[in-house]
PDB file of C-alpha atoms in Angstrom:
ATOM      1  CA  UNK I   1      -0.660 -89.039 173.581  1.00 78.00           C
ATOM      2  CA  UNK I   2       1.650 -90.587 170.966  1.00 86.00           C
ATOM      3  CA  UNK I   3      -1.050 -93.048 169.945  1.00 91.00           C
ATOM      4  CA  UNK I   4      -3.357 -90.095 169.261  1.00 92.00           C
ATOM      5  CA  UNK I   5      -0.748 -88.550 166.978  1.00 94.00           C
ATOM      6  CA  UNK I   6      -0.101 -91.846 165.200  1.00 95.00           C
ATOM      7  CA  UNK I   7      -3.816 -92.417 164.632  1.00 95.00           C
ATOM      8  CA  UNK I   8      -4.139 -88.824 163.366  1.00 95.00           C
ATOM      9  CA  UNK I   9      -1.265 -89.368 160.948  1.00 95.00           C
ATOM     10  CA  UNK I  10      -2.752 -92.668 159.768  1.00 96.00           C
ATOM     11  CA  UNK I  11      -6.178 -91.109 159.232  1.00 95.00           C
ATOM     12  CA  UNK I  12      -4.604 -88.202 157.360  1.00 95.00           C
ATOM     13  CA  UNK I  13      -2.635 -90.512 155.051  1.00 95.00           C
ATOM     14  CA  UNK I  14      -5.633 -92.779 154.428  1.00 95.00           C
ATOM     15  CA  UNK I  15      -7.918 -89.794 153.710  1.00 95.00           C
ATOM     16  CA  UNK I  16      -5.388 -88.302 151.314  1.00 92.00           C
ATOM     17  CA  UNK I  17      -4.774 -91.576 149.484  1.00 92.00           C
ATOM     18  CA  UNK I  18      -8.391 -92.770 149.255  1.00 91.00           C
ATOM     19  CA  UNK I  19      -9.545 -89.380 148.020  1.00 87.00           C
ATOM     20  CA  UNK I  20      -6.831 -89.210 145.388  1.00 84.00           C
ATOM     21  CA  UNK I  21      -8.674 -91.449 142.863  1.00 88.00           C
ATOM     22  CA  UNK I  22     -12.186 -90.986 144.308  1.00 87.00           C
ATOM     23  CA  UNK I  23     -12.589 -87.212 144.012  1.00 85.00           C
ATOM     24  CA  UNK I  24     -11.487 -87.020 140.338  1.00 84.00           C
ATOM     25  CA  UNK I  25     -13.773 -89.961 139.537  1.00 86.00           C
ATOM     26  CA  UNK I  26     -16.762 -88.223 141.107  1.00 85.00           C
ATOM     27  CA  UNK I  27     -15.892 -84.966 139.355  1.00 81.00           C
ATOM     28  CA  UNK I  28     -15.813 -86.828 136.045  1.00 81.00           C
ATOM     29  CA  UNK I  29     -19.152 -88.543 136.768  1.00 83.00           C
ATOM     30  CA  UNK I  30     -20.832 -85.265 137.679  1.00 78.00           C
ATOM     31  CA  UNK I  31     -19.470 -83.598 134.561  1.00 69.00           C
ATOM     32  CA  UNK I  32     -20.688 -86.412 132.320  1.00 52.00           C
ATOM     33  CA  UNK I  33     -23.999 -86.911 134.141  1.00 51.00           C
ATOM     34  CA  UNK I  34     -27.556 -86.178 132.978  1.00 52.00           C
ATOM     35  CA  UNK I  35     -28.105 -82.604 131.927  1.00 54.00           C
ATOM     36  CA  UNK I  36     -24.415 -81.838 131.544  1.00 53.00           C
ATOM     37  CA  UNK I  37     -23.067 -79.920 128.597  1.00 56.00           C
ATOM     38  CA  UNK I  38     -20.765 -81.653 126.121  1.00 48.00           C
ATOM     39  CA  UNK I  39     -17.130 -81.471 127.101  1.00 50.00           C
ATOM     40  CA  UNK I  40     -15.117 -78.632 125.659  1.00 52.00           C
ATOM     41  CA  UNK I  41     -11.460 -78.965 124.845  1.00 45.00           C
ATOM     42  CA  UNK I  42     -10.464 -75.321 125.059  1.00 46.00           C
ATOM     43  CA  UNK I  43      -7.447 -73.958 126.883  1.00 49.00           C
ATOM     44  CA  UNK I  44      -9.748 -72.714 129.689  1.00 50.00           C
ATOM     45  CA  UNK I  45     -10.742 -76.304 130.568  1.00 47.00           C
ATOM     46  CA  UNK I  46      -7.135 -77.431 130.703  1.00 43.00           C
ATOM     47  CA  UNK I  47      -6.292 -74.625 133.127  1.00 56.00           C
ATOM     48  CA  UNK I  48      -9.327 -75.027 135.407  1.00 61.00           C
ATOM     49  CA  UNK I  49      -8.073 -75.147 138.985  1.00 71.00           C
ATOM     50  CA  UNK I  50      -4.511 -76.205 138.352  1.00 78.00           C
ATOM     51  CA  UNK I  51      -2.914 -77.869 141.341  1.00 83.00           C
ATOM     52  CA  UNK I  52      -6.289 -79.029 142.632  1.00 85.00           C
ATOM     53  CA  UNK I  53      -5.112 -82.620 143.024  1.00 85.00           C
ATOM     54  CA  UNK I  54      -2.381 -81.632 145.480  1.00 90.00           C
ATOM     55  CA  UNK I  55      -4.525 -79.081 147.255  1.00 91.00           C
ATOM     56  CA  UNK I  56      -7.191 -81.750 147.759  1.00 91.00           C
ATOM     57  CA  UNK I  57      -4.667 -84.236 149.137  1.00 93.00           C
ATOM     58  CA  UNK I  58      -3.383 -81.736 151.669  1.00 95.00           C
ATOM     59  CA  UNK I  59      -6.920 -80.580 152.513  1.00 95.00           C
ATOM     60  CA  UNK I  60      -8.097 -84.141 153.288  1.00 95.00           C
ATOM     61  CA  UNK I  61      -5.026 -84.899 155.339  1.00 96.00           C
ATOM     62  CA  UNK I  62      -5.334 -81.730 157.441  1.00 96.00           C
ATOM     63  CA  UNK I  63      -9.071 -82.147 158.034  1.00 97.00           C
ATOM     64  CA  UNK I  64      -8.852 -85.835 159.016  1.00 97.00           C
ATOM     65  CA  UNK I  65      -5.918 -85.177 161.322  1.00 96.00           C
ATOM     66  CA  UNK I  66      -7.612 -82.200 162.957  1.00 96.00           C
ATOM     67  CA  UNK I  67     -10.744 -84.213 163.698  1.00 96.00           C
ATOM     68  CA  UNK I  68      -8.787 -87.122 165.201  1.00 96.00           C
ATOM     69  CA  UNK I  69      -6.957 -84.680 167.470  1.00 94.00           C
ATOM     70  CA  UNK I  70     -10.222 -83.090 168.598  1.00 95.00           C
ATOM     71  CA  UNK I  71      -9.756 -79.834 166.694  1.00 95.00           C
ATOM     72  CA  UNK I  72     -12.551 -79.833 164.088  1.00 91.00           C
ATOM     73  CA  UNK I  73     -12.573 -76.029 164.081  1.00 94.00           C
ATOM     74  CA  UNK I  74      -9.371 -76.192 162.028  1.00 94.00           C
ATOM     75  CA  UNK I  75     -11.555 -77.334 159.134  1.00 94.00           C
ATOM     76  CA  UNK I  76     -12.759 -73.730 158.852  1.00 94.00           C
ATOM     77  CA  UNK I  77      -9.173 -72.511 158.495  1.00 95.00           C
ATOM     78  CA  UNK I  78      -8.348 -75.063 155.794  1.00 95.00           C
ATOM     79  CA  UNK I  79     -11.524 -74.285 153.831  1.00 93.00           C
ATOM     80  CA  UNK I  80     -11.076 -70.529 154.194  1.00 94.00           C
ATOM     81  CA  UNK I  81      -7.488 -70.626 152.942  1.00 94.00           C
ATOM     82  CA  UNK I  82      -8.529 -72.829 150.030  1.00 92.00           C
ATOM     83  CA  UNK I  83     -11.440 -70.564 149.138  1.00 90.00           C
ATOM     84  CA  UNK I  84      -9.411 -67.373 149.360  1.00 92.00           C
ATOM     85  CA  UNK I  85      -6.650 -68.877 147.265  1.00 89.00           C
ATOM     86  CA  UNK I  86      -9.101 -69.907 144.557  1.00 87.00           C
ATOM     87  CA  UNK I  87     -11.464 -66.910 144.677  1.00 88.00           C
ATOM     88  CA  UNK I  88     -10.371 -65.293 141.406  1.00 85.00           C
ATOM     89  CA  UNK I  89     -10.626 -68.554 139.478  1.00 84.00           C
ATOM     90  CA  UNK I  90     -13.991 -69.411 140.976  1.00 85.00           C
ATOM     91  CA  UNK I  91     -15.367 -65.957 140.253  1.00 86.00           C
ATOM     92  CA  UNK I  92     -14.201 -65.921 136.642  1.00 86.00           C
ATOM     93  CA  UNK I  93     -15.286 -69.406 135.559  1.00 83.00           C
ATOM     94  CA  UNK I  94     -18.514 -71.321 136.130  1.00 84.00           C
ATOM     95  CA  UNK I  95     -16.643 -74.590 135.404  1.00 80.00           C
ATOM     96  CA  UNK I  96     -14.058 -73.754 138.054  1.00 82.00           C
ATOM     97  CA  UNK I  97     -16.758 -72.882 140.583  1.00 86.00           C
ATOM     98  CA  UNK I  98     -18.565 -76.178 139.971  1.00 85.00           C
ATOM     99  CA  UNK I  99     -15.360 -78.233 140.260  1.00 84.00           C
ATOM    100  CA  UNK I 100     -14.388 -76.347 143.415  1.00 89.00           C
ATOM    101  CA  UNK I 101     -17.704 -76.963 145.148  1.00 89.00           C
ATOM    102  CA  UNK I 102     -18.052 -80.614 144.186  1.00 88.00           C
ATOM    103  CA  UNK I 103     -14.406 -81.436 144.890  1.00 89.00           C
ATOM    104  CA  UNK I 104     -14.448 -79.609 148.205  1.00 92.00           C
ATOM    105  CA  UNK I 105     -17.669 -81.289 149.403  1.00 92.00           C
ATOM    106  CA  UNK I 106     -16.413 -84.752 148.463  1.00 91.00           C
ATOM    107  CA  UNK I 107     -13.039 -84.102 150.106  1.00 93.00           C
ATOM    108  CA  UNK I 108     -14.599 -82.754 153.291  1.00 95.00           C
ATOM    109  CA  UNK I 109     -17.055 -85.631 153.548  1.00 95.00           C
ATOM    110  CA  UNK I 110     -14.377 -88.272 153.042  1.00 95.00           C
ATOM    111  CA  UNK I 111     -11.863 -86.616 155.359  1.00 96.00           C
ATOM    112  CA  UNK I 112     -14.523 -86.068 158.020  1.00 96.00           C
ATOM    113  CA  UNK I 113     -15.603 -89.714 157.881  1.00 96.00           C
ATOM    114  CA  UNK I 114     -12.053 -90.970 158.281  1.00 96.00           C
ATOM    115  CA  UNK I 115     -11.335 -88.367 160.956  1.00 96.00           C
ATOM    116  CA  UNK I 116     -14.369 -89.444 162.967  1.00 97.00           C
ATOM    117  CA  UNK I 117     -13.327 -93.095 162.673  1.00 97.00           C
ATOM    118  CA  UNK I 118      -9.859 -92.164 163.892  1.00 96.00           C
ATOM    119  CA  UNK I 119     -11.329 -90.059 166.693  1.00 96.00           C
ATOM    120  CA  UNK I 120     -13.495 -93.016 167.789  1.00 96.00           C
ATOM    121  CA  UNK I 121     -10.393 -95.221 167.915  1.00 95.00           C
ATOM    122  CA  UNK I 122      -8.532 -92.677 170.052  1.00 94.00           C
ATOM    123  CA  UNK I 123     -11.508 -92.026 172.367  1.00 89.00           C
TER     124      UNK I 123
END
């Protein structure tokens, strides 16, 4: 039992820390990729999804830990809370919607991978 919790905590920490540099890098690459518009430097861009770094860290940690502990349905709760909290920003800005979708998909994929690895260790 305690080993399950320790593995879940380890997976959560690793998912949070690995995603910290990886998700912003991928967001930057997708923004600067083929077919992208030139970067704007307006106030709107500076305010796009403030706090996203910390939300992503917590999101990855919760998802990885939930999977290790055999509760993948908790992913739905995490994603729903995140989506509801960001709904107004996503609705009002195409840039925010794009960042939200790309960042969320990368975070979920990474956290799920590490959660499954942790679950395999526990099982």
